[in-house]
CSV table of N, CA and C in Angstrom, one decimal:
chain,number,residue,atom,x,y,z
S,41,GLY,N,-103.2,-11.2,-3.4
S,41,GLY,CA,-104.2,-10.1,-3.7
S,41,GLY,C,-105.4,-10.1,-2.7
S,42,THR,N,-105.3,-10.9,-1.7
S,42,THR,CA,-106.5,-11.0,-0.8
S,42,THR,C,-106.4,-10.2,0.5
S,43,THR,N,-105.2,-9.7,0.8
S,43,THR,CA,-105.0,-8.9,2.0
S,43,THR,C,-105.2,-7.4,1.6
S,44,PRO,N,-105.8,-6.6,2.4
S,44,PRO,CA,-106.0,-5.2,2.1
S,44,PRO,C,-104.6,-4.6,1.7
S,45,PRO,N,-104.5,-3.9,0.6
S,45,PRO,CA,-103.3,-3.3,0.2
S,45,PRO,C,-102.6,-2.4,1.3
S,46,ASP,N,-103.5,-1.6,2.1
S,46,ASP,CA,-102.9,-0.8,3.1
S,46,ASP,C,-102.2,-1.6,4.2
S,47,TRP,N,-102.6,-2.8,4.5
S,47,TRP,CA,-102.0,-3.7,5.4
S,47,TRP,C,-100.6,-4.1,4.9
S,48,VAL,N,-100.5,-4.5,3.7
S,48,VAL,CA,-99.3,-4.9,3.1
S,48,VAL,C,-98.3,-3.7,3.0
S,49,ALA,N,-98.8,-2.6,2.7
S,49,ALA,CA,-98.0,-1.4,2.7
S,49,ALA,C,-97.4,-1.1,4.1
S,50,MET,N,-98.2,-1.2,5.1
S,50,MET,CA,-97.7,-0.9,6.4
S,50,MET,C,-96.7,-2.0,6.9
S,51,ASP,N,-96.9,-3.2,6.5
S,51,ASP,CA,-95.9,-4.3,6.8
S,51,ASP,C,-94.6,-4.0,6.1
S,52,LEU,N,-94.6,-3.6,4.9
S,52,LEU,CA,-93.4,-3.2,4.2
S,52,LEU,C,-92.7,-2.1,4.9
S,53,PHE,N,-93.5,-1.1,5.3
S,53,PHE,CA,-93.0,0.1,6.0
S,53,PHE,C,-92.3,-0.4,7.4
S,54,SER,N,-92.9,-1.3,8.0
S,54,SER,CA,-92.5,-1.7,9.4
S,54,SER,C,-91.1,-2.3,9.3
S,55,GLN,N,-90.7,-2.9,8.2
S,55,GLN,CA,-89.3,-3.4,8.0
S,55,GLN,C,-88.4,-2.2,7.5
S,56,ALA,N,-88.9,-1.4,6.6
S,56,ALA,CA,-88.1,-0.3,6.0
S,56,ALA,C,-87.7,0.7,7.1
S,57,GLU,N,-88.6,0.9,8.1
S,57,GLU,CA,-88.3,2.0,9.1
S,57,GLU,C,-87.2,1.7,10.0
S,58,HIS,N,-86.7,0.4,10.0
S,58,HIS,CA,-85.5,0.1,10.9
S,58,HIS,C,-84.3,1.0,10.6
S,59,ASP,N,-83.9,1.0,9.3
S,59,ASP,CA,-82.9,1.9,8.9
S,59,ASP,C,-82.8,2.0,7.4
S,60,GLU,N,-82.0,2.9,6.9
S,60,GLU,CA,-81.9,3.1,5.5
S,60,GLU,C,-81.4,1.9,4.7
S,61,LEU,N,-80.8,1.0,5.4
S,61,LEU,CA,-80.3,-0.2,4.7
S,61,LEU,C,-81.2,-1.4,4.8
S,62,ALA,N,-82.3,-1.2,5.5
S,62,ALA,CA,-83.3,-2.3,5.6
S,62,ALA,C,-83.9,-2.6,4.2
S,63,GLN,N,-84.4,-3.9,4.1
S,63,GLN,CA,-84.9,-4.3,2.8
S,63,GLN,C,-86.3,-4.8,2.9
S,64,SER,N,-87.2,-4.2,2.1
S,64,SER,CA,-88.6,-4.7,2.0
S,64,SER,C,-88.9,-5.1,0.6
S,65,ILE,N,-89.4,-6.3,0.4
S,65,ILE,CA,-89.6,-6.8,-0.9
S,65,ILE,C,-91.0,-7.4,-1.0
S,66,LEU,N,-91.8,-7.1,-2.0
S,66,LEU,CA,-93.1,-7.7,-2.2
S,66,LEU,C,-93.0,-8.6,-3.5
S,67,LEU,N,-93.3,-9.9,-3.3
S,67,LEU,CA,-93.4,-10.8,-4.4
S,67,LEU,C,-94.8,-11.2,-4.6
S,68,ALA,N,-95.3,-11.0,-5.8
S,68,ALA,CA,-96.7,-11.3,-6.0
S,68,ALA,C,-97.0,-11.6,-7.5
S,69,PRO,N,-97.9,-12.5,-7.8
S,69,PRO,CA,-98.2,-12.9,-9.1
S,69,PRO,C,-99.3,-12.0,-9.8
S,70,ASP,N,-99.9,-11.0,-9.0
S,70,ASP,CA,-100.9,-10.2,-9.5
S,70,ASP,C,-100.4,-8.7,-9.6
S,71,GLU,N,-100.2,-8.3,-10.8
S,71,GLU,CA,-99.7,-7.0,-11.1
S,71,GLU,C,-100.6,-5.9,-10.7
S,72,SER,N,-101.9,-6.1,-10.8
S,72,SER,CA,-102.9,-5.1,-10.4
S,72,SER,C,-102.8,-4.9,-8.9
S,73,TYR,N,-102.7,-6.0,-8.2
S,73,TYR,CA,-102.6,-5.9,-6.7
S,73,TYR,C,-101.3,-5.2,-6.3
S,74,MET,N,-100.3,-5.4,-7.0
S,74,MET,CA,-99.0,-4.7,-6.7
S,74,MET,C,-99.2,-3.2,-6.9
S,75,ARG,N,-99.9,-2.8,-7.9
S,75,ARG,CA,-100.2,-1.4,-8.1
S,75,ARG,C,-101.0,-0.8,-7.0
S,76,GLN,N,-101.9,-1.6,-6.5
S,76,GLN,CA,-102.8,-1.1,-5.4
S,76,GLN,C,-101.9,-0.9,-4.1
S,77,VAL,N,-101.0,-1.9,-3.9
S,77,VAL,CA,-100.1,-1.7,-2.7
S,77,VAL,C,-99.2,-0.5,-2.9
S,78,HIS,N,-98.7,-0.3,-4.1
S,78,HIS,CA,-97.8,0.9,-4.4
S,78,HIS,C,-98.6,2.2,-4.1
S,79,GLU,N,-99.8,2.2,-4.6
S,79,GLU,CA,-100.7,3.4,-4.4
S,79,GLU,C,-100.9,3.6,-2.9
S,80,ALA,N,-101.2,2.6,-2.2
S,80,ALA,CA,-101.4,2.7,-0.7
S,80,ALA,C,-100.1,3.2,0.0
S,81,MET,N,-98.9,2.8,-0.5
S,81,MET,CA,-97.7,3.2,0.1
S,81,MET,C,-97.5,4.7,-0.2
S,82,GLN,N,-97.8,5.2,-1.4
S,82,GLN,CA,-97.7,6.6,-1.7
S,82,GLN,C,-98.6,7.4,-0.9
S,83,ARG,N,-99.8,6.9,-0.6
S,83,ARG,CA,-100.8,7.7,0.2
S,83,ARG,C,-100.4,7.7,1.7
S,84,LEU,N,-100.0,6.6,2.2
S,84,LEU,CA,-99.7,6.4,3.7
S,84,LEU,C,-98.4,7.0,4.1
S,85,LEU,N,-97.4,6.9,3.3
S,85,LEU,CA,-96.0,7.2,3.7
S,85,LEU,C,-95.9,8.6,4.3
S,86,PRO,N,-96.4,9.7,3.7
S,86,PRO,CA,-96.1,11.0,4.2
S,86,PRO,C,-96.6,11.3,5.7
S,87,ALA,N,-97.5,10.5,6.1
S,87,ALA,CA,-98.0,10.7,7.5
S,87,ALA,C,-97.2,10.0,8.6
S,88,LEU,N,-96.2,9.2,8.2
S,88,LEU,CA,-95.5,8.4,9.1
S,88,LEU,C,-94.3,9.1,9.7
S,89,PRO,N,-94.1,9.0,11.0
S,89,PRO,CA,-93.0,9.7,11.7
S,89,PRO,C,-91.6,9.4,11.1
S,90,ARG,N,-91.4,8.2,10.6
S,90,ARG,CA,-90.0,7.8,10.1
S,90,ARG,C,-90.1,7.8,8.6
S,91,ALA,N,-90.9,8.7,8.0
S,91,ALA,CA,-91.1,8.6,6.5
S,91,ALA,C,-89.8,8.8,5.7
S,92,ALA,N,-88.9,9.6,6.2
S,92,ALA,CA,-87.6,9.9,5.5
S,92,ALA,C,-86.8,8.6,5.4
S,93,ILE,N,-86.7,7.9,6.5
S,93,ILE,CA,-85.9,6.7,6.6
S,93,ILE,C,-86.6,5.6,5.7
S,94,ILE,N,-87.9,5.5,5.8
S,94,ILE,CA,-88.6,4.5,5.0
S,94,ILE,C,-88.4,4.8,3.6
S,95,ALA,N,-88.6,6.0,3.2
S,95,ALA,CA,-88.4,6.4,1.7
S,95,ALA,C,-87.0,6.0,1.2
S,96,LYS,N,-86.0,6.3,2.0
S,96,LYS,CA,-84.6,6.1,1.6
S,96,LYS,C,-84.4,4.6,1.5
S,97,SER,N,-84.9,3.8,2.5
S,97,SER,CA,-84.8,2.3,2.5
S,97,SER,C,-85.4,1.7,1.3
S,98,LEU,N,-86.7,2.2,1.0
S,98,LEU,CA,-87.4,1.6,-0.2
S,98,LEU,C,-86.7,2.0,-1.5
S,99,ALA,N,-86.3,3.2,-1.6
S,99,ALA,CA,-85.6,3.7,-2.8
S,99,ALA,C,-84.3,2.9,-3.1
S,100,GLY,N,-83.6,2.6,-2.0
S,100,GLY,CA,-82.3,2.0,-2.2
S,100,GLY,C,-82.3,0.5,-2.2
S,101,ARG,N,-83.2,-0.1,-1.4
S,101,ARG,CA,-83.2,-1.6,-1.3
S,101,ARG,C,-84.5,-2.2,-1.4
S,102,GLY,N,-85.6,-1.5,-1.6
S,102,GLY,CA,-86.9,-2.1,-1.7
S,102,GLY,C,-87.2,-2.6,-3.2
S,103,ALA,N,-88.1,-3.5,-3.3
S,103,ALA,CA,-88.4,-4.0,-4.6
S,103,ALA,C,-89.8,-4.6,-4.6
S,104,PHE,N,-90.4,-4.5,-5.8
S,104,PHE,CA,-91.7,-5.2,-6.1
S,104,PHE,C,-91.3,-6.2,-7.2
S,105,ILE,N,-91.5,-7.5,-7.0
S,105,ILE,CA,-91.2,-8.5,-8.0
S,105,ILE,C,-92.4,-9.2,-8.4
S,106,HIS,N,-92.7,-9.0,-9.7
S,106,HIS,CA,-93.9,-9.6,-10.3
S,106,HIS,C,-93.5,-11.0,-10.7
S,107,THR,N,-94.2,-12.0,-10.1
S,107,THR,CA,-93.9,-13.4,-10.3
S,107,THR,C,-94.9,-14.1,-11.2
S,108,ARG,N,-94.6,-15.2,-11.8
S,108,ARG,CA,-95.5,-15.9,-12.7
S,108,ARG,C,-96.6,-16.6,-11.9
S,109,SER,N,-96.2,-17.0,-10.6
S,109,SER,CA,-97.1,-17.8,-9.8
S,109,SER,C,-96.7,-17.6,-8.3
S,110,MET,N,-97.5,-18.1,-7.4
S,110,MET,CA,-97.1,-18.2,-6.0
S,110,MET,C,-96.0,-19.1,-5.8
S,111,GLN,N,-96.0,-20.2,-6.6
S,111,GLN,CA,-94.9,-21.2,-6.5
S,111,GLN,C,-93.5,-20.5,-6.8
S,112,GLU,N,-93.5,-19.7,-7.9
S,112,GLU,CA,-92.3,-19.0,-8.2
S,112,GLU,C,-91.9,-17.9,-7.1
S,113,ALA,N,-92.9,-17.3,-6.5
S,113,ALA,CA,-92.7,-16.4,-5.4
S,113,ALA,C,-92.0,-17.1,-4.3
S,114,CYS,N,-92.4,-18.3,-4.0
S,114,CYS,CA,-91.8,-19.1,-2.9
S,114,CYS,C,-90.3,-19.5,-3.3
S,115,GLU,N,-90.1,-19.8,-4.6
S,115,GLU,CA,-88.7,-20.1,-5.0
S,115,GLU,C,-87.8,-18.9,-4.9
S,116,ILE,N,-88.3,-17.8,-5.3
S,116,ILE,CA,-87.5,-16.5,-5.1
S,116,ILE,C,-87.3,-16.2,-3.7
S,117,ALA,N,-88.3,-16.4,-2.9
S,117,ALA,CA,-88.2,-16.1,-1.4
S,117,ALA,C,-87.1,-17.0,-0.8
S,118,ASN,N,-87.0,-18.3,-1.2
S,118,ASN,CA,-86.0,-19.2,-0.8
S,118,ASN,C,-84.6,-18.7,-1.2
S,119,ARG,N,-84.4,-18.1,-2.4
S,119,ARG,CA,-83.1,-17.6,-2.8
S,119,ARG,C,-82.8,-16.3,-2.0
S,120,ILE,N,-83.8,-15.5,-1.7
S,120,ILE,CA,-83.5,-14.3,-0.9
S,120,ILE,C,-83.2,-14.7,0.6
S,121,ALA,N,-83.8,-15.7,1.1
S,121,ALA,CA,-83.6,-16.2,2.5
S,121,ALA,C,-83.8,-15.0,3.5
S,122,PRO,N,-85.0,-14.4,3.5
S,122,PRO,CA,-85.2,-13.2,4.4
S,122,PRO,C,-85.2,-13.5,5.9
S,123,GLU,N,-84.9,-12.5,6.6
S,123,GLU,CA,-85.1,-12.6,8.1
S,123,GLU,C,-86.6,-12.8,8.4
S,124,HIS,N,-87.5,-12.0,7.8
S,124,HIS,CA,-88.9,-12.2,8.0
S,124,HIS,C,-89.6,-12.5,6.7
S,125,LEU,N,-90.5,-13.4,6.7
S,125,LEU,CA,-91.2,-13.7,5.4
S,125,LEU,C,-92.7,-13.8,5.8
S,126,GLU,N,-93.5,-13.0,5.2
S,126,GLU,CA,-95.0,-13.0,5.4
S,126,GLU,C,-95.6,-13.7,4.2
S,127,ILE,N,-96.5,-14.7,4.4
S,127,ILE,CA,-97.3,-15.3,3.4
S,127,ILE,C,-98.7,-14.8,3.6
S,128,SER,N,-99.0,-13.7,2.9
S,128,SER,CA,-100.3,-13.0,3.1
S,128,SER,C,-101.2,-13.5,2.0
S,129,SER,N,-101.7,-14.7,2.1
S,129,SER,CA,-102.6,-15.2,1.1
S,129,SER,C,-103.8,-15.9,1.8
S,130,ARG,N,-104.8,-16.2,1.0
S,130,ARG,CA,-106.0,-16.8,1.5
S,130,ARG,C,-105.6,-18.2,2.1
S,131,GLU,N,-104.7,-18.9,1.5
S,131,GLU,CA,-104.3,-20.3,1.9
S,131,GLU,C,-102.8,-20.3,2.2
S,132,PRO,N,-102.3,-19.6,3.3
S,132,PRO,CA,-100.9,-19.6,3.6
S,132,PRO,C,-100.3,-21.0,3.9
S,133,HIS,N,-101.1,-21.9,4.4
S,133,HIS,CA,-100.5,-23.2,4.7
S,133,HIS,C,-100.2,-24.0,3.4
S,134,ARG,N,-100.9,-23.6,2.4
S,134,ARG,CA,-100.6,-24.3,1.1
S,134,ARG,C,-99.2,-24.0,0.6
S,135,TRP,N,-98.7,-22.8,0.9
S,135,TRP,CA,-97.4,-22.4,0.4
S,135,TRP,C,-96.2,-22.7,1.4
S,136,GLU,N,-96.6,-22.8,2.7
S,136,GLU,CA,-95.5,-22.9,3.7
S,136,GLU,C,-94.6,-24.1,3.5
S,137,PRO,N,-95.1,-25.3,3.0
S,137,PRO,CA,-94.2,-26.4,2.8
S,137,PRO,C,-93.1,-26.1,1.7
S,138,LEU,N,-93.3,-25.1,0.9
S,138,LEU,CA,-92.4,-24.8,-0.2
S,138,LEU,C,-91.3,-23.9,0.3
S,139,LEU,N,-91.4,-23.4,1.5
S,139,LEU,CA,-90.5,-22.4,2.0
S,139,LEU,C,-89.4,-23.1,2.9
S,140,ARG,N,-88.2,-23.0,2.6
S,140,ARG,CA,-87.1,-23.6,3.3
S,140,ARG,C,-86.2,-22.6,4.0
S,141,HIS,N,-86.1,-21.4,3.5
S,141,HIS,CA,-85.1,-20.5,4.0
S,141,HIS,C,-85.7,-19.1,4.4
S,142,ALA,N,-86.0,-19.0,5.7
S,142,ALA,CA,-86.4,-17.7,6.3
S,142,ALA,C,-86.2,-17.8,7.8
S,143,GLY,N,-85.9,-16.7,8.4
S,143,GLY,CA,-85.7,-16.7,9.8
S,143,GLY,C,-87.0,-16.9,10.5
S,144,ALA,N,-88.0,-16.2,10.1
S,144,ALA,CA,-89.4,-16.4,10.7
S,144,ALA,C,-90.4,-16.3,9.6
S,145,ILE,N,-91.4,-17.2,9.6
S,145,ILE,CA,-92.4,-17.2,8.6
S,145,ILE,C,-93.7,-16.8,9.3
S,146,PHE,N,-94.4,-15.8,8.7
S,146,PHE,CA,-95.7,-15.3,9.3
S,146,PHE,C,-96.8,-15.7,8.3
S,147,LEU,N,-97.8,-16.5,8.8
S,147,LEU,CA,-98.8,-17.1,8.0
S,147,LEU,C,-100.1,-16.4,8.1
S,148,GLY,N,-100.6,-15.8,7.0
S,148,GLY,CA,-101.9,-15.2,6.9
S,148,GLY,C,-101.9,-13.7,7.1
S,149,ALA,N,-103.0,-13.1,6.6
S,149,ALA,CA,-103.1,-11.7,6.6
S,149,ALA,C,-103.1,-11.0,8.0
S,150,TYR,N,-103.5,-11.8,9.0
S,150,TYR,CA,-103.5,-11.2,10.3
S,150,TYR,C,-102.2,-11.3,11.1
S,151,THR,N,-101.3,-12.0,10.5
S,151,THR,CA,-100.0,-12.3,11.2
S,151,THR,C,-98.9,-11.4,10.7
S,152,SER,N,-99.0,-10.2,11.2
S,152,SER,CA,-98.0,-9.2,10.7
S,152,SER,C,-96.6,-9.5,11.4
S,153,GLU,N,-95.6,-9.0,10.7
S,153,GLU,CA,-94.2,-9.1,11.2
S,153,GLU,C,-94.1,-8.5,12.6
S,154,SER,N,-94.7,-7.4,12.8
S,154,SER,CA,-94.6,-6.7,14.1
S,154,SER,C,-95.1,-7.5,15.2
S,155,LEU,N,-96.2,-8.3,15.0
S,155,LEU,CA,-96.7,-9.2,16.0
S,155,LEU,C,-95.6,-10.2,16.4
S,156,GLY,N,-94.9,-10.8,15.4
S,156,GLY,CA,-93.9,-11.7,15.7
S,156,GLY,C,-92.7,-11.1,16.4
S,157,ASP,N,-92.4,-9.9,16.0
S,157,ASP,CA,-91.2,-9.2,16.6
S,157,ASP,C,-91.4,-8.9,18.1
S,158,TYR,N,-92.7,-8.6,18.4
S,158,TYR,CA,-92.9,-8.0,19.8
S,158,TYR,C,-93.7,-8.9,20.7
S,159,CYS,N,-94.6,-9.8,20.2
S,159,CYS,CA,-95.4,-10.5,21.2
S,159,CYS,C,-95.8,-11.9,20.7
S,160,ALA,N,-95.7,-12.3,19.5
S,160,ALA,CA,-96.2,-13.6,19.1
S,160,ALA,C,-95.1,-14.6,18.7
S,161,GLY,N,-93.9,-14.2,18.6
S,161,GLY,CA,-92.8,-15.1,18.2
S,161,GLY,C,-92.0,-15.6,19.4
S,162,PRO,N,-91.2,-16.7,19.2
S,162,PRO,CA,-90.4,-17.2,20.3
S,162,PRO,C,-89.3,-16.2,20.6
S,163,ASN,N,-88.8,-15.5,19.6
S,163,ASN,CA,-87.7,-14.5,19.9
S,163,ASN,C,-87.6,-13.6,18.6
S,164,HIS,N,-86.7,-12.6,18.7
S,164,HIS,CA,-86.5,-11.8,17.5
S,164,HIS,C,-85.0,-11.8,17.2
S,165,VAL,N,-84.3,-12.8,17.5
S,165,VAL,CA,-82.9,-12.9,17.1
S,165,VAL,C,-82.9,-13.9,15.9
S,166,LEU,N,-82.9,-13.3,14.7
S,166,LEU,CA,-83.1,-14.1,13.5
S,166,LEU,C,-81.9,-13.9,12.5
S,167,PRO,N,-81.7,-14.9,11.7
S,167,PRO,CA,-80.6,-14.8,10.7
S,167,PRO,C,-81.0,-13.7,9.7
S,168,THR,N,-80.0,-12.8,9.3
S,168,THR,CA,-80.2,-11.7,8.4
S,168,THR,C,-79.3,-11.9,7.2
S,169,SER,N,-79.6,-11.0,6.2
S,169,SER,CA,-78.8,-10.9,5.0
S,169,SER,C,-78.6,-12.3,4.3
S,170,GLY,N,-79.6,-13.0,4.2
S,170,GLY,CA,-79.6,-14.3,3.4
S,170,GLY,C,-79.0,-15.5,4.2
S,171,THR,N,-78.6,-15.2,5.4
S,171,THR,CA,-78.0,-16.3,6.2
S,171,THR,C,-79.0,-17.4,6.7
S,172,ALA,N,-80.3,-17.1,6.4
S,172,ALA,CA,-81.3,-18.1,6.7
S,172,ALA,C,-81.2,-19.4,5.9
S,173,ARG,N,-80.3,-19.3,4.8
S,173,ARG,CA,-80.1,-20.5,4.0
S,173,ARG,C,-79.3,-21.5,4.8
S,174,PHE,N,-78.5,-21.1,5.8
S,174,PHE,CA,-77.7,-22.1,6.5
S,174,PHE,C,-77.8,-21.9,8.1
S,175,SER,N,-78.6,-20.9,8.5
S,175,SER,CA,-78.6,-20.6,9.9
S,175,SER,C,-80.1,-20.5,10.4
S,176,SER,N,-80.3,-20.7,11.7
S,176,SER,CA,-81.6,-20.7,12.3
S,176,SER,C,-81.8,-19.6,13.3
S,177,PRO,N,-83.0,-19.3,13.7
S,177,PRO,CA,-83.2,-18.3,14.8
S,177,PRO,C,-82.6,-18.8,16.1
S,178,LEU,N,-82.2,-17.9,16.9
S,178,LEU,CA,-81.7,-18.2,18.2
S,178,LEU,C,-82.7,-19.1,19.0
S,179,SER,N,-82.2,-20.1,19.6
S,179,SER,CA,-83.0,-21.0,20.4
S,179,SER,C,-82.3,-21.6,21.6
S,180,VAL,N,-83.0,-22.4,22.3
S,180,VAL,CA,-82.4,-23.0,23.5
S,180,VAL,C,-81.1,-23.9,23.1
S,181,TYR,N,-81.1,-24.4,21.9
S,181,TYR,CA,-80.0,-25.2,21.4
S,181,TYR,C,-78.7,-24.4,21.4
S,182,ASP,N,-78.8,-23.1,21.2
S,182,ASP,CA,-77.6,-22.3,21.2
S,182,ASP,C,-76.9,-22.1,22.5
S,183,PHE,N,-77.6,-22.5,23.6
S,183,PHE,CA,-77.1,-22.4,24.9
S,183,PHE,C,-76.8,-23.8,25.6
S,184,GLN,N,-76.9,-24.8,24.7
S,184,GLN,CA,-76.6,-26.2,25.2
S,184,GLN,C,-75.4,-26.7,24.5
S,185,LYS,N,-74.5,-27.4,25.2
S,185,LYS,CA,-73.4,-28.0,24.7
S,185,LYS,C,-73.8,-29.5,24.3
S,186,ARG,N,-73.5,-29.9,23.1
S,186,ARG,CA,-73.9,-31.2,22.7
S,186,ARG,C,-72.6,-31.9,22.2
S,187,SER,N,-72.6,-33.2,22.2
S,187,SER,CA,-71.5,-34.0,21.7
S,187,SER,C,-72.1,-35.1,20.8
S,188,SER,N,-71.4,-35.6,19.8
S,188,SER,CA,-71.8,-36.7,19.1
S,188,SER,C,-71.3,-38.0,19.7
S,189,LEU,N,-72.0,-39.0,19.8
S,189,LEU,CA,-71.6,-40.3,20.3
S,189,LEU,C,-71.5,-41.3,19.2
S,190,ILE,N,-70.3,-41.9,19.1
S,190,ILE,CA,-70.1,-42.9,18.0
S,190,ILE,C,-69.6,-44.2,18.6
S,191,GLU,N,-70.2,-45.3,18.2
S,191,GLU,CA,-69.8,-46.6,18.6
S,191,GLU,C,-69.9,-47.6,17.4
S,192,VAL,N,-68.8,-48.2,17.1
S,192,VAL,CA,-68.7,-49.1,16.0
S,192,VAL,C,-68.3,-50.5,16.5
S,193,SER,N,-68.9,-51.5,15.9
S,193,SER,CA,-68.5,-52.9,16.3
S,193,SER,C,-67.2,-53.3,15.6
S,194,GLU,N,-66.7,-54.5,15.9
S,194,GLU,CA,-65.4,-54.9,15.3
S,194,GLU,C,-65.7,-55.1,13.8
S,195,ALA,N,-66.8,-55.7,13.4
S,195,ALA,CA,-67.1,-56.0,12.0
S,195,ALA,C,-67.4,-54.7,11.3
S,196,GLY,N,-68.0,-53.7,12.0
S,196,GLY,CA,-68.3,-52.4,11.4
S,196,GLY,C,-67.0,-51.7,11.1
S,197,ALA,N,-66.1,-51.8,12.1
S,197,ALA,CA,-64.8,-51.1,11.9
S,197,ALA,C,-64.0,-51.6,10.7
S,198,GLN,N,-64.1,-53.0,10.5
S,198,GLN,CA,-63.4,-53.6,9.4
S,198,GLN,C,-64.0,-53.0,8.1
S,199,LYS,N,-65.3,-52.9,8.0
S,199,LYS,CA,-65.9,-52.4,6.8
S,199,LYS,C,-65.7,-50.9,6.6
S,200,LEU,N,-65.9,-50.2,7.6
S,200,LEU,CA,-65.8,-48.7,7.6
S,200,LEU,C,-64.3,-48.3,7.5
S,201,GLY,N,-63.4,-49.1,8.0
S,201,GLY,CA,-62.0,-48.7,7.9
S,201,GLY,C,-61.5,-48.6,6.5
S,202,ARG,N,-62.0,-49.5,5.6
S,202,ARG,CA,-61.6,-49.5,4.2
S,202,ARG,C,-62.1,-48.2,3.6
S,203,ILE,N,-63.4,-47.8,3.9
S,203,ILE,CA,-63.9,-46.6,3.3
S,203,ILE,C,-63.2,-45.4,3.9
S,204,ALA,N,-62.9,-45.4,5.2
S,204,ALA,CA,-62.2,-44.2,5.8
S,204,ALA,C,-60.8,-44.1,5.2
S,205,SER,N,-60.1,-45.2,4.9
S,205,SER,CA,-58.8,-45.1,4.4
S,205,SER,C,-58.8,-44.4,3.0
S,206,VAL,N,-59.8,-44.7,2.2
S,206,VAL,CA,-59.9,-44.1,0.9
S,206,VAL,C,-60.2,-42.6,1.0
S,207,LEU,N,-61.1,-42.3,1.9
S,207,LEU,CA,-61.5,-40.9,2.1
S,207,LEU,C,-60.3,-40.1,2.7
S,208,ALA,N,-59.6,-40.7,3.6
S,208,ALA,CA,-58.5,-40.0,4.3
S,208,ALA,C,-57.4,-39.7,3.3
């Protein structure tokens, strides 16, 4: 509830405007603040050039989820495993350690998703549709071939051989 509601509304719009199947979700423990964001969205939406797409995206796949706490919001965000995750709170670094599954995490009110998409992030090739649970953003490692190197001593082979025979 510390970020201006208009900013949060515009950030939700920036995802929803991609297409009608885009998903924008607000997780917050403050119901009053969520109402303020909703009111800002109602006020700002008609003036946007992609208002029809945004409205259809929000109606079909958007959500406001009232959580019991910021900790619960982080737990739900991990289950959703979003492509983009904004932590728009006064203390974003407090919550960041609780987040395990997101393509890109944007910390603080001034770190909008659009900045990461276009000029502040390492790239914009991110895992979508919950695949951030097991996949990472595109990186240099995707263009490198790696091999595992394994070397076992004679004594180690004797011990591990028994274990391997059971598993095999």
